[in-house]
């Protein structure tokens, strides 16, 4: 419980600013159990350039307006953005059992993303990660501060309750969320970073160029997609496969086997979309340009043997994965052959060295 008296007088009572990166999964989380628990473990690359920057102002809530359970105000890029409030209310509902003070305060969020708005890049992982960090920081200011490890674990725990993939964005590098027999520290409740010693240098600065093929909201949300894994005829086999893929990926990461990494990433990406295409009702998030990119990547790899691979999230955009050593030829190929397929809209990113980070106000 918070000691309310510790808040300084005057408004805003507490102000904090955190940034959080986005991430892209290699082994995908698709399907969940009650309580935002994953049906299978997942592993992702935390990105460097794609980040959300959030400032949170917290002040004691006046007794007058109790029409809504929470008092939340959101600004995106300096403009009021009330459209985000229902998602944040849902997040607050889920963390309220651990943060009972939420109803007693007014929260004002000022948020912005480093990547273009409506680019199709999911901002929920970075956005909920940044908000979770602001809240835990507020708690820390009002009670005995947590150790750094426990702070990050609590942030990841909260972030997971907002959006499963957000739990992984808290840590830099390559991150695991979900119980996995070979990693004793792993948990369904929060993510853990894979130890650097277990990751070959080739993966530590892996490049990810995101081709922005679709802009705006997806036709089927991730929430609806997860729900369609309930009763999906292939779900049990898929969950078992993902568990096996996590173990295989850990071995690949240790060995530095970029070819095996690419093969696994591509198979995971197409399996994710196969689950959508075979759900009831079935749906497709690919666009013709998505398939054109995948075919061009395969053709390029066959002709040049340059290690260029892809993965996809739950949308039409393509993440191109390649080692730093292949940057020159891959960038040239992207500029000449792939750029026309996404009207030149792309973000050059890489595996990040920073997770959530406190920023100066
Ligand atoms: O975190 P959610 O509920 O938006 O689900 C994310 C699902 C995928 O991005 C498709 C896969 C993943 O593991 O990030």
Short mmCIF file of C-alpha atoms and ligand atoms in Angstrom, two decimals:
data_model
loop_
_atom_site.label_atom_id
_atom_site.label_comp_id
_atom_site.label_asym_id
_atom_site.label_seq_id
_atom_site.Cartn_x
_atom_site.Cartn_y
_atom_site.Cartn_z
CA UNK A 1 0.00 0.00 0.00
CA UNK A 2 1.14 3.52 -0.68
CA UNK A 3 1.81 6.05 1.98
CA UNK A 4 -0.16 8.92 0.46
CA UNK A 5 1.24 11.41 2.94
CA UNK A 6 4.65 11.09 1.34
CA UNK A 7 3.46 12.89 -1.80
CA UNK A 8 4.74 16.42 -1.95
CA UNK A 9 2.11 19.14 -1.66
CA UNK A 10 0.93 20.96 -4.78
CA UNK A 11 0.16 19.75 -8.30
CA UNK A 12 1.34 17.76 -10.03
CA UNK A 13 2.22 15.73 -6.97
CA UNK A 14 4.59 13.46 -8.82
CA UNK A 15 6.02 13.57 -12.30
CA UNK A 16 8.16 10.97 -13.97
CA UNK A 17 9.29 10.22 -17.51
CA UNK A 18 10.28 6.86 -18.97
CA UNK A 19 11.06 5.55 -22.42
CA UNK A 20 10.54 1.96 -23.50
CA UNK A 21 11.53 0.14 -26.72
CA UNK A 22 9.34 -1.98 -28.98
CA UNK A 23 10.24 -5.60 -29.70
CA UNK A 24 9.79 -8.22 -32.39
CA UNK A 25 9.21 -11.86 -31.48
CA UNK A 26 11.21 -14.63 -33.12
CA UNK A 27 9.24 -17.41 -31.36
CA UNK A 28 5.72 -16.03 -31.25
CA UNK A 29 3.25 -15.72 -28.41
CA UNK A 30 -0.12 -16.49 -29.96
CA UNK A 31 -2.84 -17.76 -27.67
CA UNK A 32 -3.29 -17.09 -23.97
CA UNK A 33 -4.75 -18.48 -20.79
CA UNK A 34 -6.88 -16.74 -18.18
CA UNK A 35 -5.01 -13.92 -16.43
CA UNK A 36 -2.88 -12.83 -19.40
CA UNK A 37 -0.77 -15.95 -19.16
CA UNK A 38 0.86 -17.20 -22.35
CA UNK A 39 -0.13 -20.53 -23.92
CA UNK A 40 3.55 -20.97 -24.80
CA UNK A 41 6.88 -19.26 -24.10
CA UNK A 42 8.13 -16.66 -26.59
CA UNK A 43 11.48 -15.03 -27.39
CA UNK A 44 11.96 -11.58 -28.86
CA UNK A 45 14.54 -9.05 -29.96
CA UNK A 46 14.26 -5.72 -28.19
CA UNK A 47 14.64 -2.89 -30.70
CA UNK A 48 16.80 0.19 -30.38
CA UNK A 49 15.20 2.99 -32.40
CA UNK A 50 11.46 2.25 -32.04
CA UNK A 51 10.59 3.62 -28.59
CA UNK A 52 7.73 5.26 -26.72
CA UNK A 53 8.44 8.22 -24.46
CA UNK A 54 5.89 8.80 -21.69
CA UNK A 55 5.65 11.42 -18.98
CA UNK A 56 3.18 10.65 -16.20
CA UNK A 57 1.81 13.23 -13.79
CA UNK A 58 0.10 11.86 -10.70
CA UNK A 59 -1.90 13.97 -8.27
CA UNK A 60 -4.41 13.12 -5.54
CA UNK A 61 -7.88 12.83 -7.04
CA UNK A 62 -10.58 15.23 -5.91
CA UNK A 63 -13.58 13.64 -4.18
CA UNK A 64 -16.06 15.19 -6.62
CA UNK A 65 -15.84 13.22 -9.87
CA UNK A 66 -16.24 9.52 -9.12
CA UNK A 67 -18.35 8.79 -12.21
CA UNK A 68 -15.48 6.80 -13.74
CA UNK A 69 -13.38 4.30 -11.80
CA UNK A 70 -10.16 6.09 -12.79
CA UNK A 71 -9.27 9.61 -13.73
CA UNK A 72 -7.02 9.41 -16.80
CA UNK A 73 -6.06 12.02 -19.37
CA UNK A 74 -3.91 11.13 -22.39
CA UNK A 75 -2.03 13.32 -24.85
CA UNK A 76 -0.29 11.89 -27.89
CA UNK A 77 2.28 14.19 -29.51
CA UNK A 78 0.85 17.10 -27.54
CA UNK A 79 -2.75 16.53 -28.67
CA UNK A 80 -5.55 15.11 -26.48
CA UNK A 81 -5.98 11.40 -27.33
CA UNK A 82 -9.07 10.13 -25.46
CA UNK A 83 -9.18 7.10 -27.78
CA UNK A 84 -6.44 5.49 -25.67
CA UNK A 85 -8.35 5.78 -22.38
CA UNK A 86 -10.37 2.50 -22.62
CA UNK A 87 -7.16 0.49 -23.16
CA UNK A 88 -5.52 2.19 -20.16
CA UNK A 89 -8.65 1.65 -18.04
CA UNK A 90 -8.50 -2.05 -18.91
CA UNK A 91 -4.82 -2.07 -17.96
CA UNK A 92 -5.60 -0.34 -14.65
CA UNK A 93 -8.38 -2.86 -13.94
CA UNK A 94 -5.90 -5.69 -14.39
CA UNK A 95 -3.17 -4.22 -12.20
CA UNK A 96 -5.56 -2.78 -9.58
CA UNK A 97 -5.27 -5.86 -7.31
CA UNK A 98 -1.53 -5.06 -7.01
CA UNK A 99 -1.90 -1.27 -7.19
CA UNK A 100 -5.00 -0.43 -5.13
CA UNK A 101 -4.10 3.28 -5.09
CA UNK A 102 -5.08 3.76 -8.75
CA UNK A 103 -8.59 4.99 -7.93
CA UNK A 104 -7.29 7.62 -5.53
CA UNK A 105 -5.20 9.58 -8.02
CA UNK A 106 -5.60 11.50 -11.25
CA UNK A 107 -3.18 10.43 -14.01
CA UNK A 108 -2.11 12.64 -16.90
CA UNK A 109 -0.02 11.00 -19.61
CA UNK A 110 1.98 12.77 -22.30
CA UNK A 111 3.23 10.23 -24.77
CA UNK A 112 5.00 10.12 -28.12
CA UNK A 113 6.55 7.44 -30.31
CA UNK A 114 9.87 7.63 -32.14
CA UNK A 115 8.27 5.76 -35.05
CA UNK A 116 5.63 7.32 -37.29
CA UNK A 117 2.09 7.37 -35.93
CA UNK A 118 -0.21 4.87 -37.70
CA UNK A 119 2.81 3.21 -39.29
CA UNK A 120 1.44 -0.19 -38.40
CA UNK A 121 4.22 -0.69 -35.82
CA UNK A 122 2.49 -1.86 -32.67
CA UNK A 123 2.96 0.79 -30.01
CA UNK A 124 1.22 -1.30 -27.34
CA UNK A 125 4.42 -3.09 -26.24
CA UNK A 126 6.50 0.08 -25.92
CA UNK A 127 3.57 2.21 -24.73
CA UNK A 128 2.43 -0.11 -21.96
CA UNK A 129 6.04 -0.80 -20.99
CA UNK A 130 6.70 2.93 -20.56
CA UNK A 131 3.47 3.44 -18.60
CA UNK A 132 4.19 0.44 -16.37
CA UNK A 133 7.66 1.87 -15.62
CA UNK A 134 6.14 5.27 -14.71
CA UNK A 135 3.69 3.60 -12.30
CA UNK A 136 6.30 1.44 -10.58
CA UNK A 137 8.54 4.50 -10.32
CA UNK A 138 5.67 6.35 -8.63
CA UNK A 139 5.24 3.45 -6.21
CA UNK A 140 8.96 3.48 -5.56
CA UNK A 141 8.82 7.17 -4.70
CA UNK A 142 6.12 6.48 -2.12
CA UNK A 143 7.43 3.36 -0.42
CA UNK A 144 10.67 1.52 0.26
CA UNK A 145 12.41 1.49 -3.14
CA UNK A 146 12.79 -1.86 -4.87
CA UNK A 147 16.18 -3.16 -5.92
CA UNK A 148 16.94 -2.65 -9.63
CA UNK A 149 16.14 -6.32 -10.41
CA UNK A 150 12.87 -6.29 -8.53
CA UNK A 151 11.93 -2.94 -10.04
CA UNK A 152 12.30 -4.28 -13.58
CA UNK A 153 10.52 -7.51 -12.72
CA UNK A 154 7.55 -5.59 -11.34
CA UNK A 155 7.50 -3.37 -14.44
CA UNK A 156 7.51 -6.47 -16.65
CA UNK A 157 4.77 -8.05 -14.52
CA UNK A 158 2.55 -4.96 -14.87
CA UNK A 159 3.35 -4.54 -18.58
CA UNK A 160 2.33 -8.15 -19.22
CA UNK A 161 -1.09 -7.45 -17.78
CA UNK A 162 -1.51 -4.63 -20.33
CA UNK A 163 -0.18 -6.50 -23.35
CA UNK A 164 1.68 -9.81 -23.19
CA UNK A 165 4.44 -8.79 -25.59
CA UNK A 166 5.05 -5.61 -23.54
CA UNK A 167 6.50 -7.77 -20.74
CA UNK A 168 9.53 -8.45 -22.99
CA UNK A 169 10.19 -4.81 -23.96
CA UNK A 170 11.46 -4.01 -20.46
CA UNK A 171 14.82 -5.65 -21.05
CA UNK A 172 17.46 -5.06 -23.73
CA UNK A 173 18.88 -7.72 -26.03
CA UNK A 174 17.08 -11.04 -26.45
CA UNK A 175 14.26 -11.72 -24.01
CA UNK A 176 12.21 -14.73 -22.94
CA UNK A 177 8.67 -14.62 -21.56
CA UNK A 178 7.01 -17.80 -20.36
CA UNK A 179 8.04 -20.86 -18.42
CA UNK A 180 10.71 -22.84 -20.14
CA UNK A 181 12.26 -25.93 -18.57
CA UNK A 182 15.86 -25.06 -19.48
CA UNK A 183 15.72 -21.54 -17.94
CA UNK A 184 15.01 -21.85 -14.20
CA UNK A 185 14.42 -18.08 -13.81
CA UNK A 186 11.75 -18.01 -16.54
CA UNK A 187 8.14 -17.28 -15.67
CA UNK A 188 4.69 -16.90 -17.19
CA UNK A 189 4.25 -13.80 -15.01
CA UNK A 190 7.11 -11.67 -16.34
CA UNK A 191 9.91 -11.76 -18.88
CA UNK A 192 13.61 -12.41 -18.26
CA UNK A 193 16.57 -11.35 -20.41
CA UNK A 194 18.60 -14.23 -21.83
CA UNK A 195 22.10 -14.00 -20.37
CA UNK A 196 24.55 -12.26 -22.71
CA UNK A 197 26.97 -15.13 -22.27
CA UNK A 198 24.39 -17.39 -23.94
CA UNK A 199 24.20 -15.20 -27.03
CA UNK A 200 26.79 -15.31 -29.79
CA UNK A 201 28.05 -11.85 -30.81
CA UNK A 202 26.48 -12.14 -34.29
CA UNK A 203 23.03 -11.80 -32.69
CA UNK A 204 23.84 -8.95 -30.31
CA UNK A 205 23.72 -6.29 -33.03
CA UNK A 206 21.45 -8.04 -35.52
CA UNK A 207 19.76 -5.58 -37.90
CA UNK A 208 15.99 -5.30 -38.34
CA UNK A 209 14.65 -3.17 -41.18
CA UNK A 210 10.88 -2.87 -40.91
CA UNK A 211 9.07 -2.43 -44.22
CA UNK A 212 5.85 -0.54 -43.53
CA UNK A 213 3.39 -2.13 -45.89
CA UNK A 214 0.19 -1.39 -44.04
CA UNK A 215 -0.74 1.79 -42.23
CA UNK A 216 -3.40 2.25 -39.61
CA UNK A 217 -5.43 -0.25 -37.61
CA UNK A 218 -5.42 -3.94 -38.51
CA UNK A 219 -8.64 -5.61 -39.64
CA UNK A 220 -8.43 -8.16 -36.79
CA UNK A 221 -6.83 -7.10 -33.50
CA UNK A 222 -4.28 -9.20 -31.60
CA UNK A 223 -6.81 -9.59 -28.77
CA UNK A 224 -9.30 -11.17 -31.19
CA UNK A 225 -6.51 -13.28 -32.72
CA UNK A 226 -5.42 -14.68 -29.34
CA UNK A 227 -9.05 -15.53 -28.56
CA UNK A 228 -9.38 -17.48 -31.81
CA UNK A 229 -6.66 -19.87 -30.61
CA UNK A 230 -9.18 -21.22 -28.07
CA UNK A 231 -10.59 -24.37 -29.61
CA UNK A 232 -8.39 -23.95 -32.70
CA UNK A 233 -7.89 -27.49 -34.05
CA UNK A 234 -4.12 -27.00 -34.45
CA UNK A 235 -3.54 -25.13 -31.18
CA UNK A 236 -2.11 -28.02 -29.11
CA UNK A 237 0.41 -28.88 -31.83
CA UNK A 238 1.30 -25.22 -32.26
CA UNK A 239 1.93 -24.68 -28.54
CA UNK A 240 4.12 -27.79 -28.39
CA UNK A 241 6.03 -26.61 -31.46
CA UNK A 242 6.66 -23.17 -29.92
CA UNK A 243 8.04 -24.79 -26.75
CA UNK A 244 10.37 -26.88 -28.84
CA UNK A 245 11.36 -23.84 -30.93
CA UNK A 246 12.35 -21.91 -27.79
CA UNK A 247 14.75 -24.70 -26.82
CA UNK A 248 16.11 -24.93 -30.36
CA UNK A 249 16.52 -21.15 -30.58
CA UNK A 250 18.53 -21.06 -27.35
CA UNK A 251 20.95 -23.56 -28.84
CA UNK A 252 21.13 -21.58 -32.12
CA UNK A 253 21.80 -18.34 -30.24
CA UNK A 254 24.68 -19.96 -28.37
CA UNK A 255 26.19 -21.45 -31.54
CA UNK A 256 25.84 -18.27 -33.61
CA UNK A 257 24.14 -20.20 -36.40
CA UNK A 258 22.56 -17.41 -38.44
CA UNK A 259 21.21 -19.79 -41.09
CA UNK A 260 19.34 -21.92 -38.56
CA UNK A 261 18.15 -18.72 -36.86
CA UNK A 262 16.71 -17.39 -40.11
CA UNK A 263 15.02 -20.68 -40.96
CA UNK A 264 13.37 -20.80 -37.53
CA UNK A 265 12.32 -17.12 -37.64
CA UNK A 266 10.67 -17.54 -41.05
CA UNK A 267 8.90 -20.75 -40.05
CA UNK A 268 7.58 -19.10 -36.88
CA UNK A 269 6.33 -16.10 -38.86
CA UNK A 270 4.48 -18.21 -41.41
CA UNK A 271 3.09 -20.50 -38.69
CA UNK A 272 1.64 -17.45 -36.90
CA UNK A 273 -0.16 -16.43 -40.08
CA UNK A 274 -1.17 -20.05 -40.79
CA UNK A 275 -2.94 -20.05 -37.41
CA UNK A 276 -4.92 -16.99 -38.54
CA UNK A 277 -5.73 -18.50 -41.93
CA UNK A 278 -7.01 -21.70 -40.31
CA UNK A 279 -8.95 -20.09 -37.43
CA UNK A 280 -12.74 -20.04 -37.28
CA UNK A 281 -13.57 -17.51 -38.64
CA UNK A 282 -10.44 -17.48 -40.78
CA UNK A 283 -8.70 -14.31 -41.83
CA UNK A 284 -5.62 -13.00 -43.63
CA UNK A 285 -3.45 -10.08 -42.53
CA UNK A 286 -0.97 -10.41 -45.40
CA UNK A 287 -1.19 -7.95 -48.26
CA UNK A 288 -0.04 -8.74 -51.82
CA UNK A 289 3.07 -6.61 -51.15
CA UNK A 290 3.88 -8.75 -48.09
CA UNK A 291 4.07 -11.88 -50.22
CA UNK A 292 6.01 -10.06 -52.93
CA UNK A 293 8.63 -9.10 -50.30
CA UNK A 294 8.90 -12.63 -48.92
CA UNK A 295 9.40 -14.07 -52.41
CA UNK A 296 11.98 -11.41 -53.26
CA UNK A 297 13.91 -12.22 -50.05
CA UNK A 298 13.94 -15.93 -50.87
CA UNK A 299 15.06 -15.27 -54.43
CA UNK A 300 17.79 -12.85 -53.30
CA UNK A 301 19.12 -15.33 -50.75
CA UNK A 302 19.19 -18.12 -53.29
CA UNK A 303 21.08 -16.03 -55.82
CA UNK A 304 23.55 -14.26 -53.51
CA UNK A 305 23.78 -16.48 -50.39
CA UNK A 306 23.61 -13.23 -48.34
CA UNK A 307 22.01 -14.08 -44.95
CA UNK A 308 18.81 -12.03 -45.20
CA UNK A 309 15.71 -13.40 -43.45
CA UNK A 310 12.28 -12.16 -42.45
CA UNK A 311 9.79 -12.31 -39.67
CA UNK A 312 6.28 -10.88 -39.37
CA UNK A 313 4.14 -9.66 -36.53
CA UNK A 314 0.35 -9.92 -36.57
CA UNK A 315 0.04 -7.61 -39.57
CA UNK A 316 1.24 -7.00 -43.11
CA UNK A 317 4.60 -5.37 -42.29
CA UNK A 318 7.79 -7.33 -42.85
CA UNK A 319 10.79 -7.28 -40.49
CA UNK A 320 13.99 -8.00 -42.42
CA UNK A 321 16.65 -9.60 -40.21
CA UNK A 322 20.34 -9.65 -41.14
CA UNK A 323 23.74 -9.55 -39.43
CA UNK A 324 25.68 -6.28 -39.27
CA UNK A 325 28.28 -7.81 -41.62
CA UNK A 326 25.65 -8.02 -44.41
CA UNK A 327 24.45 -4.45 -44.00
CA UNK A 328 25.99 -2.99 -47.18
CA UNK A 329 24.59 -5.48 -49.75
CA UNK A 330 21.26 -5.85 -47.92
CA UNK A 331 20.68 -2.09 -47.74
CA UNK A 332 21.36 -1.86 -51.46
CA UNK A 333 18.92 -4.69 -52.19
CA UNK A 334 16.28 -3.07 -50.00
CA UNK A 335 16.71 0.29 -51.71
CA UNK A 336 16.48 -1.09 -55.23
CA UNK A 337 14.13 -4.11 -55.00
CA UNK A 338 12.02 -3.77 -51.85
CA UNK A 339 11.55 -0.05 -51.34
CA UNK A 340 9.02 0.23 -54.22
CA UNK A 341 6.88 -2.46 -52.53
CA UNK A 342 6.42 -0.27 -49.42
CA UNK A 343 6.51 3.16 -51.10
CA UNK A 344 9.85 3.79 -49.45
CA UNK A 345 8.31 3.60 -45.95
CA UNK A 346 10.73 1.75 -43.69
CA UNK A 347 12.56 1.95 -40.38
CA UNK A 348 16.13 0.76 -39.99
CA UNK A 349 16.50 -0.67 -36.52
CA UNK A 350 18.66 -3.21 -34.68
CA UNK A 351 18.76 -5.28 -31.50
CA UNK A 352 18.78 -2.73 -28.71
CA UNK A 353 21.11 -2.29 -25.80
CA UNK A 354 18.56 -0.44 -23.66
CA UNK A 355 15.32 -1.60 -22.10
CA UNK A 356 13.08 0.79 -20.15
CA UNK A 357 14.99 3.90 -19.18
CA UNK A 358 14.24 6.88 -16.96
CA UNK A 359 14.48 10.16 -18.87
CA UNK A 360 15.07 13.71 -17.71
CA UNK A 361 11.93 15.78 -17.23
O1 LIG B 1 1.05 -8.61 -26.86
P1 LIG B 1 -0.10 -8.82 -27.77
O2 LIG B 1 -1.34 -9.25 -27.06
O3 LIG B 1 -0.32 -7.64 -28.68
O4 LIG B 1 0.28 -10.06 -28.75
C1 LIG B 1 1.43 -10.05 -29.53
C2 LIG B 1 1.39 -11.12 -30.50
C3 LIG B 1 2.50 -11.14 -31.54
O5 LIG B 1 3.07 -9.86 -31.72
C4 LIG B 1 1.92 -11.59 -32.86
C5 LIG B 1 3.58 -12.14 -31.17
C6 LIG B 1 4.52 -11.75 -30.07
O6 LIG B 1 4.98 -12.67 -29.37
O7 LIG B 1 4.85 -10.56 -29.93
#
